[in-house]
PDB file of C-alpha atoms in Angstrom:
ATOM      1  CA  UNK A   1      76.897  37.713  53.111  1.00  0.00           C
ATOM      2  CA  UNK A   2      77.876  41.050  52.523  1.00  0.00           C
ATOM      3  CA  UNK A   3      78.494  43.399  55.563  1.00  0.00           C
ATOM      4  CA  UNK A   4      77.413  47.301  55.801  1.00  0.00           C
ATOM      5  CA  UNK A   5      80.782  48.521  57.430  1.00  0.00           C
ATOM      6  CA  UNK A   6      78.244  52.205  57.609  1.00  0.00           C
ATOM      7  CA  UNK A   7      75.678  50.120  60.148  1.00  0.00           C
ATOM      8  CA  UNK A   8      77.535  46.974  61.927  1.00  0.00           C
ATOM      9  CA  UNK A   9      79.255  47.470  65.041  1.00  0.00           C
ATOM     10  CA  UNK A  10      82.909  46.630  64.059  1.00  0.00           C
ATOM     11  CA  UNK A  11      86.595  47.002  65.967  1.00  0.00           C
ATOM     12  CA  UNK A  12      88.307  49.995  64.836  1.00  0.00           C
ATOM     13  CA  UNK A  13      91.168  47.882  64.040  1.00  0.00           C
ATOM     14  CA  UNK A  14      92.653  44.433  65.044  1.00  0.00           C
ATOM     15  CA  UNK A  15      95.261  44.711  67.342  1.00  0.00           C
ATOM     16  CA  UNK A  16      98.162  44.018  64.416  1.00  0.00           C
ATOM     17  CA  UNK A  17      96.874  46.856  62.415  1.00  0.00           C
ATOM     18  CA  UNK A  18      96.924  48.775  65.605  1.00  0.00           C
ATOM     19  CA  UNK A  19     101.018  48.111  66.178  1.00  0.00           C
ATOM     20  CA  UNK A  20     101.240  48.577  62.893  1.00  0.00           C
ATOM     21  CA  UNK A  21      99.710  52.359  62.844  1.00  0.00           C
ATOM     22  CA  UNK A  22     101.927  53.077  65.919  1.00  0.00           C
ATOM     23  CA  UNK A  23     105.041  52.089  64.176  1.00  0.00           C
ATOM     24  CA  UNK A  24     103.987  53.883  61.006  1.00  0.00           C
ATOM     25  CA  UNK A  25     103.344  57.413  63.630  1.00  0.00           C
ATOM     26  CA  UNK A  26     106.867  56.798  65.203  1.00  0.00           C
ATOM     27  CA  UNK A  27     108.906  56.266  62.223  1.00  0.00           C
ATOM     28  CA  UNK A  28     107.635  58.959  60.882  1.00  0.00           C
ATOM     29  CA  UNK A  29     107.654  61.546  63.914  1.00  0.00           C
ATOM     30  CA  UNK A  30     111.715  60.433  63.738  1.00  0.00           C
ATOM     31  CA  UNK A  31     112.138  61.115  60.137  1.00  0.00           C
ATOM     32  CA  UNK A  32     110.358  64.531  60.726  1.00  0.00           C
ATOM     33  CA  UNK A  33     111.805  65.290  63.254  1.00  0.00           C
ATOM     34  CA  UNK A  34     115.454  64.336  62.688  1.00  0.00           C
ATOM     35  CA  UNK A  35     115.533  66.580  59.701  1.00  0.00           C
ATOM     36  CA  UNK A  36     113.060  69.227  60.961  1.00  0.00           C
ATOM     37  CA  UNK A  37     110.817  68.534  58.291  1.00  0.00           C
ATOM     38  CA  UNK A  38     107.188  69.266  58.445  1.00  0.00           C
ATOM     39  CA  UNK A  39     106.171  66.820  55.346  1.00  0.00           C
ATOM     40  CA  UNK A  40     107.467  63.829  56.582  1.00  0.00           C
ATOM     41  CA  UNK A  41     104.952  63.171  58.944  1.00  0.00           C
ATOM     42  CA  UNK A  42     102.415  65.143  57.926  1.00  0.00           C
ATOM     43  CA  UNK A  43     100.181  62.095  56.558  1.00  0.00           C
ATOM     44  CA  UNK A  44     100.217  60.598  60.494  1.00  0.00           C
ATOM     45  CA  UNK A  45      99.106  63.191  62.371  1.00  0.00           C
ATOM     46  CA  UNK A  46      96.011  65.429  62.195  1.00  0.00           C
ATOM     47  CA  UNK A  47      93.836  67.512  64.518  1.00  0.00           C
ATOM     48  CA  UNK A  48      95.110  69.261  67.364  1.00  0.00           C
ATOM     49  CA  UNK A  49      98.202  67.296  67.295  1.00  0.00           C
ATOM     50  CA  UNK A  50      99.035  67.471  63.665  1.00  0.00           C
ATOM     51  CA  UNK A  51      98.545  71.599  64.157  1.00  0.00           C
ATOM     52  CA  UNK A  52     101.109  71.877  67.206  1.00  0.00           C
ATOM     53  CA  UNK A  53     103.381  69.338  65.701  1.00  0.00           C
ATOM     54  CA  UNK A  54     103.199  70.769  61.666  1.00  0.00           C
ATOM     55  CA  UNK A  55     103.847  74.308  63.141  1.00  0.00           C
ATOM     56  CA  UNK A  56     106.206  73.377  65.497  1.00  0.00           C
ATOM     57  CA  UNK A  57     108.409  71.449  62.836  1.00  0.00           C
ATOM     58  CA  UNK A  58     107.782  74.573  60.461  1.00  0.00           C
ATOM     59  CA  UNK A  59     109.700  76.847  62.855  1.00  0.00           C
ATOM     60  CA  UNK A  60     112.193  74.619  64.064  1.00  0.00           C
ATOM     61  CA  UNK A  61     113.486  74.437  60.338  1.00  0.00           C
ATOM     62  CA  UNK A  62     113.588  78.349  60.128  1.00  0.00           C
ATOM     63  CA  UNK A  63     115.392  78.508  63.490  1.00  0.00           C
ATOM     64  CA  UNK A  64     117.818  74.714  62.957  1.00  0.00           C
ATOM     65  CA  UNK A  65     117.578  74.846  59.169  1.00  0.00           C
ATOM     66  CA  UNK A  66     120.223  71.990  58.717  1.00  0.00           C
ATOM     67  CA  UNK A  67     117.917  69.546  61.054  1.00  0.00           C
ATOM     68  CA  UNK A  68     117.887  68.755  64.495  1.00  0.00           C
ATOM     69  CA  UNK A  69     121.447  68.464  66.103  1.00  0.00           C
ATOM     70  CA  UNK A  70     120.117  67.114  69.281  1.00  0.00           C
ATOM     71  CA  UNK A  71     117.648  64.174  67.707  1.00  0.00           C
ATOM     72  CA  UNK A  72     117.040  61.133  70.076  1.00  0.00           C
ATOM     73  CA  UNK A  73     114.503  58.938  68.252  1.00  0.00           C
ATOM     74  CA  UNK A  74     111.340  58.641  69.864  1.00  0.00           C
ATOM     75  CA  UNK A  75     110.593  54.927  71.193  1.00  0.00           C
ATOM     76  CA  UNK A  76     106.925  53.971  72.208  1.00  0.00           C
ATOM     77  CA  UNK A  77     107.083  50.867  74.027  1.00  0.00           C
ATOM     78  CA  UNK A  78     104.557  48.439  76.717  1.00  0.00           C
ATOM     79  CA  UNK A  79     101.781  49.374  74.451  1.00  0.00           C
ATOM     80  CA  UNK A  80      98.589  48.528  75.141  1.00  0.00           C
ATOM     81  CA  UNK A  81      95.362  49.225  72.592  1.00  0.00           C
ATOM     82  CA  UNK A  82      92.174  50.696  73.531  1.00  0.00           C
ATOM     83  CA  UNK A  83      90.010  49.507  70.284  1.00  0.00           C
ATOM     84  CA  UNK A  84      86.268  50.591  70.323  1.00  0.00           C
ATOM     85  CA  UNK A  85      83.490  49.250  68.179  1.00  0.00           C
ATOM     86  CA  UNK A  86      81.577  51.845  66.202  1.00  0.00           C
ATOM     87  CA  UNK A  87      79.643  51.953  63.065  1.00  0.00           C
ATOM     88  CA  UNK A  88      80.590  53.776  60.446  1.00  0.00           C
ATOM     89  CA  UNK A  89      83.735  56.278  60.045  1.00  0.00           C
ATOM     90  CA  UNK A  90      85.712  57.672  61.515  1.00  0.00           C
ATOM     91  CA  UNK A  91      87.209  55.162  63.387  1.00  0.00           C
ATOM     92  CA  UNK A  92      89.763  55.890  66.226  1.00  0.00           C
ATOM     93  CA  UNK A  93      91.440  53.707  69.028  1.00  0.00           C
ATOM     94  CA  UNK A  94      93.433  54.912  72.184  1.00  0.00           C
ATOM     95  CA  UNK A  95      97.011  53.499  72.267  1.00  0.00           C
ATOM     96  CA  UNK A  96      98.201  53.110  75.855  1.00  0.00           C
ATOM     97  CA  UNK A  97     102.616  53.402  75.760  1.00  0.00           C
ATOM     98  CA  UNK A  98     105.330  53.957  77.446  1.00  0.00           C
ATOM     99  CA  UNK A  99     107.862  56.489  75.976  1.00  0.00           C
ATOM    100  CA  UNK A 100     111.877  57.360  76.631  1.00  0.00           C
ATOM    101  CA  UNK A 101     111.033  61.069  76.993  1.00  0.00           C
ATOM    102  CA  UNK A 102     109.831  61.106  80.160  1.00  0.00           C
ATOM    103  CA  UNK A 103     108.543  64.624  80.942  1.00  0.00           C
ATOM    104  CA  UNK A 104     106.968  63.461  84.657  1.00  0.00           C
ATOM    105  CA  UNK A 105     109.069  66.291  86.329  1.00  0.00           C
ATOM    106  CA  UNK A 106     108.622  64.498  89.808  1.00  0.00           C
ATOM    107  CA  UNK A 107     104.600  62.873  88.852  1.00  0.00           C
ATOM    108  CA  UNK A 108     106.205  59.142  88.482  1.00  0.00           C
ATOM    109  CA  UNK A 109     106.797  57.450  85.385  1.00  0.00           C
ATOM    110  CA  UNK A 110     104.125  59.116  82.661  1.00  0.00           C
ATOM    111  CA  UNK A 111     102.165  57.225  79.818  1.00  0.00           C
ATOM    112  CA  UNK A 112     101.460  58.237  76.389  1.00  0.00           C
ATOM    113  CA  UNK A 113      98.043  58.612  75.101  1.00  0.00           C
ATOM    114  CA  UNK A 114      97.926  58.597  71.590  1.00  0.00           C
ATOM    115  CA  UNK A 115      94.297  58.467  69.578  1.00  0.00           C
ATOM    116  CA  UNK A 116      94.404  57.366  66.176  1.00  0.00           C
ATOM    117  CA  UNK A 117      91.528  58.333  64.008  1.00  0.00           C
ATOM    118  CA  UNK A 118      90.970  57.024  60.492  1.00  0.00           C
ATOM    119  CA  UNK A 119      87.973  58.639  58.366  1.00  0.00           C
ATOM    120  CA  UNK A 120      87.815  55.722  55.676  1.00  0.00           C
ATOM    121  CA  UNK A 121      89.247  52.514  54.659  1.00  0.00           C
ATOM    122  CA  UNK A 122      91.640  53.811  51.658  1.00  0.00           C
ATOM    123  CA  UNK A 123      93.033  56.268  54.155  1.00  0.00           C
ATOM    124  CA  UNK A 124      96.120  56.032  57.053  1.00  0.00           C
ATOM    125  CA  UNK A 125      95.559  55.903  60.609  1.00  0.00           C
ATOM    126  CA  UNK A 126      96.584  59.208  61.988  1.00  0.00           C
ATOM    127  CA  UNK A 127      97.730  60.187  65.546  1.00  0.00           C
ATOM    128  CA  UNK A 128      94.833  63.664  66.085  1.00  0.00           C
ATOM    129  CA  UNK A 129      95.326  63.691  69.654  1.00  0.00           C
ATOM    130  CA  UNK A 130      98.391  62.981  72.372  1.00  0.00           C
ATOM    131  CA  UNK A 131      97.767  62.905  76.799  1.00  0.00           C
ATOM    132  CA  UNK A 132     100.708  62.407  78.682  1.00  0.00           C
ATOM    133  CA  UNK A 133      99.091  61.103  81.701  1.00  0.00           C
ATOM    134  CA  UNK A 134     100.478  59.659  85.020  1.00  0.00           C
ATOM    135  CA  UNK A 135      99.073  55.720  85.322  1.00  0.00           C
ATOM    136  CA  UNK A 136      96.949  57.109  88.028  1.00  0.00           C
ATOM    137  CA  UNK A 137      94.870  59.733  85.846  1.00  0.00           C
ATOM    138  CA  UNK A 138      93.809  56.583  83.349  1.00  0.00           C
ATOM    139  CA  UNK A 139      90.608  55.408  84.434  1.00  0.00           C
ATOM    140  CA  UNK A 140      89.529  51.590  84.157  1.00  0.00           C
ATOM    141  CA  UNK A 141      87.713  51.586  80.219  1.00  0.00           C
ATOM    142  CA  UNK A 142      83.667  50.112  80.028  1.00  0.00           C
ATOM    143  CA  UNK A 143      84.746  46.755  77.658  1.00  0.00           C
ATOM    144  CA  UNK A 144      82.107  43.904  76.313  1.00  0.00           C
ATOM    145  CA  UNK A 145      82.626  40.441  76.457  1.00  0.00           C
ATOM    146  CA  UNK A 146      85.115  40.593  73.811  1.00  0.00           C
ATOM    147  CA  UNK A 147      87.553  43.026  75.286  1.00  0.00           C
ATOM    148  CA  UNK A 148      86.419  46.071  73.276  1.00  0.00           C
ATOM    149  CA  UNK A 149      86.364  49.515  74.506  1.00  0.00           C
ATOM    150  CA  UNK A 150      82.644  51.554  73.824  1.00  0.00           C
ATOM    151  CA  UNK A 151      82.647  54.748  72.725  1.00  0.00           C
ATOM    152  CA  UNK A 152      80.393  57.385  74.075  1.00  0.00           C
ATOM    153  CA  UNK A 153      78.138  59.516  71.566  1.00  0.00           C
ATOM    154  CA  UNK A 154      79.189  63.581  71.298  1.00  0.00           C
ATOM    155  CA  UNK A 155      75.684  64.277  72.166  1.00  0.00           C
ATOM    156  CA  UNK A 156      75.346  61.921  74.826  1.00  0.00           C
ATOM    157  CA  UNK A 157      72.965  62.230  77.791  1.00  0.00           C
ATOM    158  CA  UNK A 158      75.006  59.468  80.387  1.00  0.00           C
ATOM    159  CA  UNK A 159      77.890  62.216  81.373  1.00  0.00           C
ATOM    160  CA  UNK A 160      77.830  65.353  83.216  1.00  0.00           C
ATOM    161  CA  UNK A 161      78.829  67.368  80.238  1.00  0.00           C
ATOM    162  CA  UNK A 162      78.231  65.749  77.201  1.00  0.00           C
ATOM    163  CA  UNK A 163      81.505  65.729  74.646  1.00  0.00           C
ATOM    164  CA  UNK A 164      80.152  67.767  72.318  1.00  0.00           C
ATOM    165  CA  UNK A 165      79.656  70.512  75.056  1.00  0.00           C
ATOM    166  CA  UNK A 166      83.443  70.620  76.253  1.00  0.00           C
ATOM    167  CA  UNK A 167      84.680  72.864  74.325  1.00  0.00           C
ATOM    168  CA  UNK A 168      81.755  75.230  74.629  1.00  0.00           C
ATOM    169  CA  UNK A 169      81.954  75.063  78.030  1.00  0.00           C
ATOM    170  CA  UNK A 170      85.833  75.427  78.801  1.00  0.00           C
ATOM    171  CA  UNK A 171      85.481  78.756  76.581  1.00  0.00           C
ATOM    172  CA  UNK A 172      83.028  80.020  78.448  1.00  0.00           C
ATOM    173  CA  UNK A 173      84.686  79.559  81.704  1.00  0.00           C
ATOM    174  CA  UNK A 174      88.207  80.623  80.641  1.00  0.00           C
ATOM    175  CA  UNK A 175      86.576  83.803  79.471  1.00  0.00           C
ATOM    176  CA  UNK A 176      85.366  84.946  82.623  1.00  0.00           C
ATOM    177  CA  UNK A 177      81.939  82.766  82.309  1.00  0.00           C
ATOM    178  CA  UNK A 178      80.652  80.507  85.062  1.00  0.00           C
ATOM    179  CA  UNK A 179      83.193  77.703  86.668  1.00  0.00           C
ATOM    180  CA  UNK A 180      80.116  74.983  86.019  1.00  0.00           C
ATOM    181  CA  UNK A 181      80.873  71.300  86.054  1.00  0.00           C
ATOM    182  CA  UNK A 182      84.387  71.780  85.809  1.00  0.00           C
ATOM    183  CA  UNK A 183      86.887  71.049  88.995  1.00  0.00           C
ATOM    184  CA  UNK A 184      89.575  73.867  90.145  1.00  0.00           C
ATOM    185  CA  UNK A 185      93.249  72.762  88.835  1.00  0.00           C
ATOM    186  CA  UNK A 186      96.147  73.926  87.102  1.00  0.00           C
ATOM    187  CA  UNK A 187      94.071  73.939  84.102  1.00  0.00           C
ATOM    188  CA  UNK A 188      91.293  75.600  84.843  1.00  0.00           C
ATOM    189  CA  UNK A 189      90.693  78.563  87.723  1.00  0.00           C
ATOM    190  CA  UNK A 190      94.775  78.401  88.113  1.00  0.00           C
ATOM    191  CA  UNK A 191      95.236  78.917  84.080  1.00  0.00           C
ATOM    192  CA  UNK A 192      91.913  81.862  84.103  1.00  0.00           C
ATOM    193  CA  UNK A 193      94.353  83.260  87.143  1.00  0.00           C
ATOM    194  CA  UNK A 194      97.200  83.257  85.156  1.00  0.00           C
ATOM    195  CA  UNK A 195      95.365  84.900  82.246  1.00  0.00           C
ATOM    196  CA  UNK A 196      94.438  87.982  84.669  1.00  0.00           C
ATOM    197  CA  UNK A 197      97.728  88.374  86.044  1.00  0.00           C
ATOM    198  CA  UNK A 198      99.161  88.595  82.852  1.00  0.00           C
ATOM    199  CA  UNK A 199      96.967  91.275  81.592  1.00  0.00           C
ATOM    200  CA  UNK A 200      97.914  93.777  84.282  1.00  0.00           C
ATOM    201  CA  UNK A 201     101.470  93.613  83.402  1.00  0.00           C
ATOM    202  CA  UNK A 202     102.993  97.087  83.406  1.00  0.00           C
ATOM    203  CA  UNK A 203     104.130  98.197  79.480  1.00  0.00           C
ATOM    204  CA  UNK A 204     101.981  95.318  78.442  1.00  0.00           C
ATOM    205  CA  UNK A 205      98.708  94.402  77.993  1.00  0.00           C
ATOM    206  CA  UNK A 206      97.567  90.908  77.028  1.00  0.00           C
ATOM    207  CA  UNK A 207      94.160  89.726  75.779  1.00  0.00           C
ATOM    208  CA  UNK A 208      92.593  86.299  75.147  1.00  0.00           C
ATOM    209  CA  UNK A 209      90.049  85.246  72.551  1.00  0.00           C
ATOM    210  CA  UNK A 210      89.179  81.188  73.082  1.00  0.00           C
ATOM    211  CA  UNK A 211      87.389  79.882  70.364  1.00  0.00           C
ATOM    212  CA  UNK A 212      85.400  76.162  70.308  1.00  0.00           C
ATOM    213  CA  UNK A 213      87.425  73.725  67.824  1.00  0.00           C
ATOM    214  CA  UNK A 214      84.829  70.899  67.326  1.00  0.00           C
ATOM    215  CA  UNK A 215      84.799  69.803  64.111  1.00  0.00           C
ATOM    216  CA  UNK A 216      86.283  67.144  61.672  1.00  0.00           C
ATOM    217  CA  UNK A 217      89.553  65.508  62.934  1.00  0.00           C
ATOM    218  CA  UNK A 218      89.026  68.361  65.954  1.00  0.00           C
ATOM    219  CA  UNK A 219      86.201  66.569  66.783  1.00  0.00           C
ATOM    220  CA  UNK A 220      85.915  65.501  70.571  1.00  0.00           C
ATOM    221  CA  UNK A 221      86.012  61.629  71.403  1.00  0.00           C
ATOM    222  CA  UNK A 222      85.094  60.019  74.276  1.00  0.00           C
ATOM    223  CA  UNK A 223      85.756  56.346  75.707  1.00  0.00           C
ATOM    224  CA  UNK A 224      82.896  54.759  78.601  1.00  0.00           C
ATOM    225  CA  UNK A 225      84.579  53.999  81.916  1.00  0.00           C
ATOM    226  CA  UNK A 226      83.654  51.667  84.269  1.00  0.00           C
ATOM    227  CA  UNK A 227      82.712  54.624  86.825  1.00  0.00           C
ATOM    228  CA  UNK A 228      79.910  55.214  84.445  1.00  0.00           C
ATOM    229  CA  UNK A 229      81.871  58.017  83.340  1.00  0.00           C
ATOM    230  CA  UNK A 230      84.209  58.559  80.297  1.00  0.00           C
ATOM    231  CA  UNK A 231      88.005  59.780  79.712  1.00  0.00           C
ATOM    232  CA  UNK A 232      87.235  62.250  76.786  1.00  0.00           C
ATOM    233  CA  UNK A 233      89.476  64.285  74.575  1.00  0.00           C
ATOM    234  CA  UNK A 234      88.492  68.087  72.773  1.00  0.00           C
ATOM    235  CA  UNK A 235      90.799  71.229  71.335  1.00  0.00           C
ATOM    236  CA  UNK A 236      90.094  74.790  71.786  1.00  0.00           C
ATOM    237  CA  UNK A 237      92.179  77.481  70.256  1.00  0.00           C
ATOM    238  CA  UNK A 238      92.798  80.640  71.273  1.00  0.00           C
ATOM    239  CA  UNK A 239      94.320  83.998  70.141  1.00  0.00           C
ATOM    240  CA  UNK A 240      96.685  85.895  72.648  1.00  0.00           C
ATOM    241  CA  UNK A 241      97.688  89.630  71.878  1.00  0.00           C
ATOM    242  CA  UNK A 242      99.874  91.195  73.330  1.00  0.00           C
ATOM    243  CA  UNK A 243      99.985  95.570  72.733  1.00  0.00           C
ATOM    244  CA  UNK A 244     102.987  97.231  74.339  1.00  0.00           C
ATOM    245  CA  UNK A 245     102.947 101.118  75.595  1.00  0.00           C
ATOM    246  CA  UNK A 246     103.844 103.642  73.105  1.00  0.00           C
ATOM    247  CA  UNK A 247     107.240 103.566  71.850  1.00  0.00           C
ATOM    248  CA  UNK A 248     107.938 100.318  72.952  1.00  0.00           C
ATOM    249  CA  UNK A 249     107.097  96.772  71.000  1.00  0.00           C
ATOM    250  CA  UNK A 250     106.338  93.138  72.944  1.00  0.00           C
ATOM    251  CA  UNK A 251     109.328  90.684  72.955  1.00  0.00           C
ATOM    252  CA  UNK A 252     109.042  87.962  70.386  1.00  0.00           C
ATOM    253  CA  UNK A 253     110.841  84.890  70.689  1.00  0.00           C
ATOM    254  CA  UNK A 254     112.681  83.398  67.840  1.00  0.00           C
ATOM    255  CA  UNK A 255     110.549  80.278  67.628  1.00  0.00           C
ATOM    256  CA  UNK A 256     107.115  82.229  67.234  1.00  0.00           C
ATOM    257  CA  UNK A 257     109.040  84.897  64.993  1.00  0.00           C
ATOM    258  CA  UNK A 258     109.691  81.986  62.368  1.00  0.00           C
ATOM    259  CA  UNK A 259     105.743  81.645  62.368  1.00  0.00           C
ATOM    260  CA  UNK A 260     105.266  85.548  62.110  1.00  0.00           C
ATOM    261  CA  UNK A 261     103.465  87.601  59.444  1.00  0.00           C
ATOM    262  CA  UNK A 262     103.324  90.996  59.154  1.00  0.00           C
ATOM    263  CA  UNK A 263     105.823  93.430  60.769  1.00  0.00           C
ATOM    264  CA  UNK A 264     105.899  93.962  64.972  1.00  0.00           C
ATOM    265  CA  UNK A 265     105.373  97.710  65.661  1.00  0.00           C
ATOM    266  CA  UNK A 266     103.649  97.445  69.063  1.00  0.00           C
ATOM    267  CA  UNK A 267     101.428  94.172  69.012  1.00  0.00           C
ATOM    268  CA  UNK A 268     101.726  90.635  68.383  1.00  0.00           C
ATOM    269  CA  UNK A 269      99.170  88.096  68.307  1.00  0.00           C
ATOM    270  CA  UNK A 270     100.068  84.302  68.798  1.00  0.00           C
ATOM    271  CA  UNK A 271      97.357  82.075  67.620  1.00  0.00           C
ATOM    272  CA  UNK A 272      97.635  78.590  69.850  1.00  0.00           C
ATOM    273  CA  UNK A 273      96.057  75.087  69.691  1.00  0.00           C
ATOM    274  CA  UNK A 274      95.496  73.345  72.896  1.00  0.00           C
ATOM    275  CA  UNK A 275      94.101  69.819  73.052  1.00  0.00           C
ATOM    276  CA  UNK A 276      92.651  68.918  76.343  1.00  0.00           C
ATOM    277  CA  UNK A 277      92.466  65.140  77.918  1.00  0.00           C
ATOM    278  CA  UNK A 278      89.119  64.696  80.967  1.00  0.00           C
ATOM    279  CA  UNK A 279      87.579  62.182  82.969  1.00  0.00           C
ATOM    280  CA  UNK A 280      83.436  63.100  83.143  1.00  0.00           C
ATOM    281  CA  UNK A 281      81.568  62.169  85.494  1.00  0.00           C
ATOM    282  CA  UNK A 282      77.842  60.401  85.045  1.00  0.00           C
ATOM    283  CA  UNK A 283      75.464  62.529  84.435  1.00  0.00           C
ATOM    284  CA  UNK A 284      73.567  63.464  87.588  1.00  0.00           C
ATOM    285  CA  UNK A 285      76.981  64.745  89.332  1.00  0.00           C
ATOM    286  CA  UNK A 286      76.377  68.079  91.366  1.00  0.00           C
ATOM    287  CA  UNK A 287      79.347  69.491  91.231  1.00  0.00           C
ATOM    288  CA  UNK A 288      83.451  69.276  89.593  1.00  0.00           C
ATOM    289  CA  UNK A 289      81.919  66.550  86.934  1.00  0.00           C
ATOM    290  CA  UNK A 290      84.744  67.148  84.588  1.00  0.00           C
ATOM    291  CA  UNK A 291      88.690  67.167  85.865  1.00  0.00           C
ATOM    292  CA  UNK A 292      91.096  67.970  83.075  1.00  0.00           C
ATOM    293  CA  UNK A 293      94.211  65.487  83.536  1.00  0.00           C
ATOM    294  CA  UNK A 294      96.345  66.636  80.735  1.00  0.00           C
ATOM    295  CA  UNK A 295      96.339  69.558  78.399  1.00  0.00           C
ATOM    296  CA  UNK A 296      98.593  70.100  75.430  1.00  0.00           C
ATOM    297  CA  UNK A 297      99.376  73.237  73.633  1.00  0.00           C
ATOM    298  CA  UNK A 298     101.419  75.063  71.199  1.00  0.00           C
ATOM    299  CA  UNK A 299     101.818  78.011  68.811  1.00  0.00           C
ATOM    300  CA  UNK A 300     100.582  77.560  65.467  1.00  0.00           C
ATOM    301  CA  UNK A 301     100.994  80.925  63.765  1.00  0.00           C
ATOM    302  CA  UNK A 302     101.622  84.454  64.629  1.00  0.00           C
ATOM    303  CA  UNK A 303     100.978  87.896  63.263  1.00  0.00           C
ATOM    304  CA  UNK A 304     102.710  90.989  63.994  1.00  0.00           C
ATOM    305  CA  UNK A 305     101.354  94.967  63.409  1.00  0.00           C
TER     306      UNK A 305
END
């Protein structure tokens, strides 16, 4: 009997091939970053992640050329594997750990989030996005009789935003548009109040462009809940320029300056990545339908004139 892997409803992966793909992702977020080397890793992660993480090892080996004096290896432990069935590729799976670099700063003891996508059978799992979540933001996953996790279409109707319509919306509202479905929080009116204070800085005047990041391994993915609602992950980026007053030029660090084309003479824009982690609501919810529990961000290029 031969089986249509483009139609059937198969696991992502079987749990060994999940432990597997996290051991391949930390080995090789060690090597990379021991040595401060973009390459090494660069075949397990992608997406949002693989943008922060490629840039970030980019600069750190203009600014620590000789590697990273102050490596501690990474160590993912008390995993636990999210594994959808789907038809078709991609094919992604949530992996649930526990890591040594705690970052809780007083929220308890934080989890790891890492989704894995893989976009065809010859090719390696790769980690596109990360949540560092507290045990308390991850919701109870929707799972069939067999234990397996069901993904929730982009363009589904069952949510109060549906995934594909995340990104659209979070760029609308962070660019002075309409708060809609989603709830007030450091990530949302705190981060738009942020934005304004920062624009009426004396000497310096900041602007923000957001821009939807929605496709290929950008592409948001969502996992049912058994609220009826879904814990869903999307990436925006967004463009932040900063012009000084005449006859003076904006500050630039030495991290975003390894990133930097073009010469500083009074602006600077920093191009960023940020990759957000939500729990939706069901559709039908009146009001703060979408909560973002994590966000995740980083430079990913500069350009100074």
């Amino acid at each position: 009997m031969t089986v249509h892997g483009e139609r059937e409803l198969l696991p992502a992966a079987t749990k060994a091939e999940a432990e597997q793909a996290l051991k391949d992702f930390t080995d090789a977020y060690n090597r990379a970053d021991k040595a401060h080397d973009p390459a090494l890793d660069a075949g397990r992660v992608t997406g949002p992640l693989g943008a922060i993480n490629q840039a970030g090892l980019k600069s750190r080996a203009v600014t620590s050329p000789g590697g990273n004096p102050a490596h501690q290896p990474l160590e993912l432990t008390d995993a636990t594997f999210v594994l959808p069935k789907k038809a078709g590729w991609p094919r992604w799976f949530v992996a649930d750990t526990d890591s040594n670099r705690d970052t809780d700063q007083g929220r308890g003891d934080n989890r790891w989030l890492l989704v894995f996508v893989r976009n065809g059978s010859e090719q390696p799992w790769e980690v596109a996005y990360l949540a560092i979540l507290t045990p308390d933001e991850i919701p109870e996953f929707a799972t069939d009789g067999d234990g397996y996790a069901e993904p929730v279409a982009a363009d589904s109707a069952r949510l109060a935003v549906a995934p594909k319509d995340l990104g659209r919306q979070y760029v609308s509202f962070l660019g002075g548009g309409e708060q809609g479905q989603f709830a007030a929080g450091p990530h949302t009116t705190a981060w738009r109040d942020q934005r304004q204070k920062a624009a009426k800085r004396a000497g310096l005047a900041t602007q923000y462009i957001d821009q939807v990041t929605d496709t290929g391994d950008f592409a948001p993915l969502a996992l049912a809940t058994r609220d009826g609602g879904a814990l869903a992950f999307f990436a925006t980026r967004y463009f932040e320029r900063q012009t000084a007053a005449q006859g003076y030029r904006p500050k630039v660090v030495p991290e975003v300056k390894a990133l930097m084309t073009g010469e500083v003479k009074n602006t600077v824009t920093k191009e960023w990545v940020s990759s957000q982690a939500v729990l939706v609501k069901p559709a039908g919810t009146a009001r703060d339908g979408v909560t973002i529990a994590g966000r995740l961000q980083g430079v990913t290029g500069a350009k100074g004139s």
